[in-house]
Coordinates of C-alpha atoms in Angstrom, one line a residue:
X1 CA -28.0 -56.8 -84.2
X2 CA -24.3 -56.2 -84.4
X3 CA -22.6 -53.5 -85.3
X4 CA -21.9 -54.5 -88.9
X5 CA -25.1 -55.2 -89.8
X6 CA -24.3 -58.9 -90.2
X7 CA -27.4 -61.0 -89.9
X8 CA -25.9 -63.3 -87.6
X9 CA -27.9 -63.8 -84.3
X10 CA -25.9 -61.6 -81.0
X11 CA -26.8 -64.7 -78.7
X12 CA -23.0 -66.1 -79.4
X13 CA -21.8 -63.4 -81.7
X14 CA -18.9 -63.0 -78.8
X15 CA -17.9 -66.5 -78.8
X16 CA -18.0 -67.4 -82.1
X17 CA -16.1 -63.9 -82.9
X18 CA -13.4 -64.8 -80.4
X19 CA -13.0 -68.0 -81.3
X20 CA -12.2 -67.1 -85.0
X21 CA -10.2 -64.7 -84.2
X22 CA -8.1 -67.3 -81.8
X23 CA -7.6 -69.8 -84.5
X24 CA -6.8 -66.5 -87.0
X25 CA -3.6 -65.4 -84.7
X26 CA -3.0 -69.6 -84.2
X27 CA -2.5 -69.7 -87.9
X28 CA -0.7 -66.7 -88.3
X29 CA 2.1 -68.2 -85.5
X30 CA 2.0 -71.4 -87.0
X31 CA 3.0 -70.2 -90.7
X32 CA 5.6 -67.0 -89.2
X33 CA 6.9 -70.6 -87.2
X34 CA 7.5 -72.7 -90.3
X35 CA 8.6 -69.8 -92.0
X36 CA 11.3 -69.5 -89.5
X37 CA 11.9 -73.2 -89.5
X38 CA 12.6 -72.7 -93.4
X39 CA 14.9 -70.0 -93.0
X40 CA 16.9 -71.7 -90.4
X41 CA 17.2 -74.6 -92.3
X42 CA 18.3 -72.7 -95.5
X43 CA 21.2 -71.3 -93.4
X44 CA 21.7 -74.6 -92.1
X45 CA 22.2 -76.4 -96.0
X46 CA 24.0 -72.8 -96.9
X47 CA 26.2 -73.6 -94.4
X48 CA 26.6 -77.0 -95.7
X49 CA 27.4 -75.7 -99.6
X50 CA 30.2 -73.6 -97.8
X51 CA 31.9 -76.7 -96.7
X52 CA 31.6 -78.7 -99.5
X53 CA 32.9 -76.1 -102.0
X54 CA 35.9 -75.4 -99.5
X55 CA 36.7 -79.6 -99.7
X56 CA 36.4 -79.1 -103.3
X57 CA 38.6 -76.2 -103.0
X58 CA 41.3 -77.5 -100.5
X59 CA 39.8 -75.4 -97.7
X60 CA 39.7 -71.9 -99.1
X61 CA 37.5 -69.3 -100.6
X62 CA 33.8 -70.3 -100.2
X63 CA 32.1 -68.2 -97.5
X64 CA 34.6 -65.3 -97.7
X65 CA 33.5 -61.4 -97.9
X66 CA 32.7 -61.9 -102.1
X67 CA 30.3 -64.6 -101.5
X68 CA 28.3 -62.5 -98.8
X69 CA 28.6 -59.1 -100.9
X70 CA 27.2 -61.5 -103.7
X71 CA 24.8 -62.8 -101.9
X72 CA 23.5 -59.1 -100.2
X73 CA 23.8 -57.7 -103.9
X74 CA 21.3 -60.4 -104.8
X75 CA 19.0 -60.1 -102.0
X76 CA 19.2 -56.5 -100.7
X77 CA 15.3 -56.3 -98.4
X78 CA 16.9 -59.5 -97.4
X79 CA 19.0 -59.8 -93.9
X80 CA 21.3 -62.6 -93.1
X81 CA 23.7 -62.3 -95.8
X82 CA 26.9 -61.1 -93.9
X83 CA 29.9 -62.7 -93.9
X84 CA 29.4 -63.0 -90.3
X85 CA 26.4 -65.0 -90.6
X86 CA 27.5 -67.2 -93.5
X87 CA 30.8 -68.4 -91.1
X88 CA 27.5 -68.9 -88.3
X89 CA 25.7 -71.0 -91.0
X90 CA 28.8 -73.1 -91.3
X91 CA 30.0 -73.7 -87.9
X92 CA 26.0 -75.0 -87.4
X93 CA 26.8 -76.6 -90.3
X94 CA 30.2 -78.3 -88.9
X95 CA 28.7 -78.9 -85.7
X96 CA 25.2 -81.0 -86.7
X97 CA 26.5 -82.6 -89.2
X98 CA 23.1 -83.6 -90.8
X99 CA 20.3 -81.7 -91.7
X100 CA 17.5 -83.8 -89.3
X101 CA 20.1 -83.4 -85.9
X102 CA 19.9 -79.7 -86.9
X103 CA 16.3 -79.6 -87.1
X104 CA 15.4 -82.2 -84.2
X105 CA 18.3 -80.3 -81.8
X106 CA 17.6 -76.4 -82.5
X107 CA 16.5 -75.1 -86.3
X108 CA 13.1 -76.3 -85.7
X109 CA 12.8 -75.2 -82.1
X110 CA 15.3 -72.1 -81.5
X111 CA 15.4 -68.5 -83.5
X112 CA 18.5 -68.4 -85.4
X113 CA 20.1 -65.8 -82.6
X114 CA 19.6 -68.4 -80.2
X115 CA 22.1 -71.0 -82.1
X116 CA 24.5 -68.1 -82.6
X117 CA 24.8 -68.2 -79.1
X118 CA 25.2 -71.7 -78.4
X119 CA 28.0 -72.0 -81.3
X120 CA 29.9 -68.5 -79.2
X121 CA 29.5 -70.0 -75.9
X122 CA 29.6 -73.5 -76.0
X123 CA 32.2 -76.3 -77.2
X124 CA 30.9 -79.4 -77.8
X125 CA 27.8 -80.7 -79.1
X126 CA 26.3 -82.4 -76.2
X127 CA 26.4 -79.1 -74.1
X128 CA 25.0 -77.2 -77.2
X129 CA 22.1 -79.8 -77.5
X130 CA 21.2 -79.8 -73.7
X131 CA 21.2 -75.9 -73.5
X132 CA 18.9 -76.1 -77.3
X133 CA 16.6 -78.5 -75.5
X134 CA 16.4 -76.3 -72.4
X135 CA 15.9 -73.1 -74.2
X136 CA 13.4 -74.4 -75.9
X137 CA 11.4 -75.9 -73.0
X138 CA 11.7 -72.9 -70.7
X139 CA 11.0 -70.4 -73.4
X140 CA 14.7 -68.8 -72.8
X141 CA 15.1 -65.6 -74.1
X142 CA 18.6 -65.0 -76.0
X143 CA 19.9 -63.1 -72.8
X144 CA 18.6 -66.1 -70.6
X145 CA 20.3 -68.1 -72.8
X146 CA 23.3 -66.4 -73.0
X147 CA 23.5 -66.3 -69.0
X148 CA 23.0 -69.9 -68.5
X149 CA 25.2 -70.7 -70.7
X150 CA 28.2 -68.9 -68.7
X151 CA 27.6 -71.4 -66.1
X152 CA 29.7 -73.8 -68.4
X153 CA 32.0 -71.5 -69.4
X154 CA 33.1 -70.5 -65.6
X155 CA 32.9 -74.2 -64.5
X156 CA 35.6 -75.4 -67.5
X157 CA 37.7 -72.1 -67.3
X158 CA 36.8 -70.7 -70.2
X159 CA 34.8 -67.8 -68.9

């Protein structure tokens, strides 16, 4: 008999308990996964509204401090609004241009930390995609990330 007075036979109850609660905590990194997935792409097609309103603008105003004090007014439980971040979601914006590079390279595979690094450190887009790809496969922390990626930045003179 177990403990909850569940009528289920003990021979098993172990297994079968552990085996639910595996595929519960599977699920539950799966959906916080796509979760982050969605976000990431959200500040990857915010960042692509920026640039099209500043072509339609002749390069000014969108993405500036009002947009981000709208946008944190708006969504105050809500981080990611800074005007910091909204000139992050651009330049990933500026530098995969489409929304499936973004995706395939890092938004489906790095947090959003991550590309903030590889915009900081890194210059073009085939160094940014080999360092996404290898974060991603070595399970690179954001320091790891950050320390590998000086590598470049000593070997071009930039760091």
């Amino acid at each position: 008999m177990t403990s909850s007075g569940s009528e289920l036979d003990p021979v098993g109850y172990a297994e079968l308990l552990a085996a639910l609660k595996a595929r519960v905590r599977a699920t539950q990194f799966r959906a916080a996964r796509a979760a982050h997935t969605d976000v990431r792409r959200l500040y990857w097609s915010g960042g692509r509204a920026v640039l099209a309103r500043r072509r339609e603008a002749g390069g000014g105003g969108a993405g500036g401090p009002a947009l981000a004090a709208d946008l944190q007014r708006e969504f105050p439980d809500q981080r990611g609004w800074s005007r910091s971040n909204l000139l992050y979601m651009r330049r990933a914006a500026e530098a995969w241009p489409t929304e499936e590079e973004f995706v395939h390279h890092v938004g489906g595979r790095l947090p959003w930390r991550h590309v903030t690094v590889l915009l900081d450190r890194l210059e073009t887009r085939e160094e940014r995609d080999w360092y996404a790809t290898s974060a991603a496969e070595y399970g690179w922390s954001r320091a790891v990330l950050e320390h590998q990626s000086q590598a470049v930045l000593r070997r071009a003179g930039r760091g």
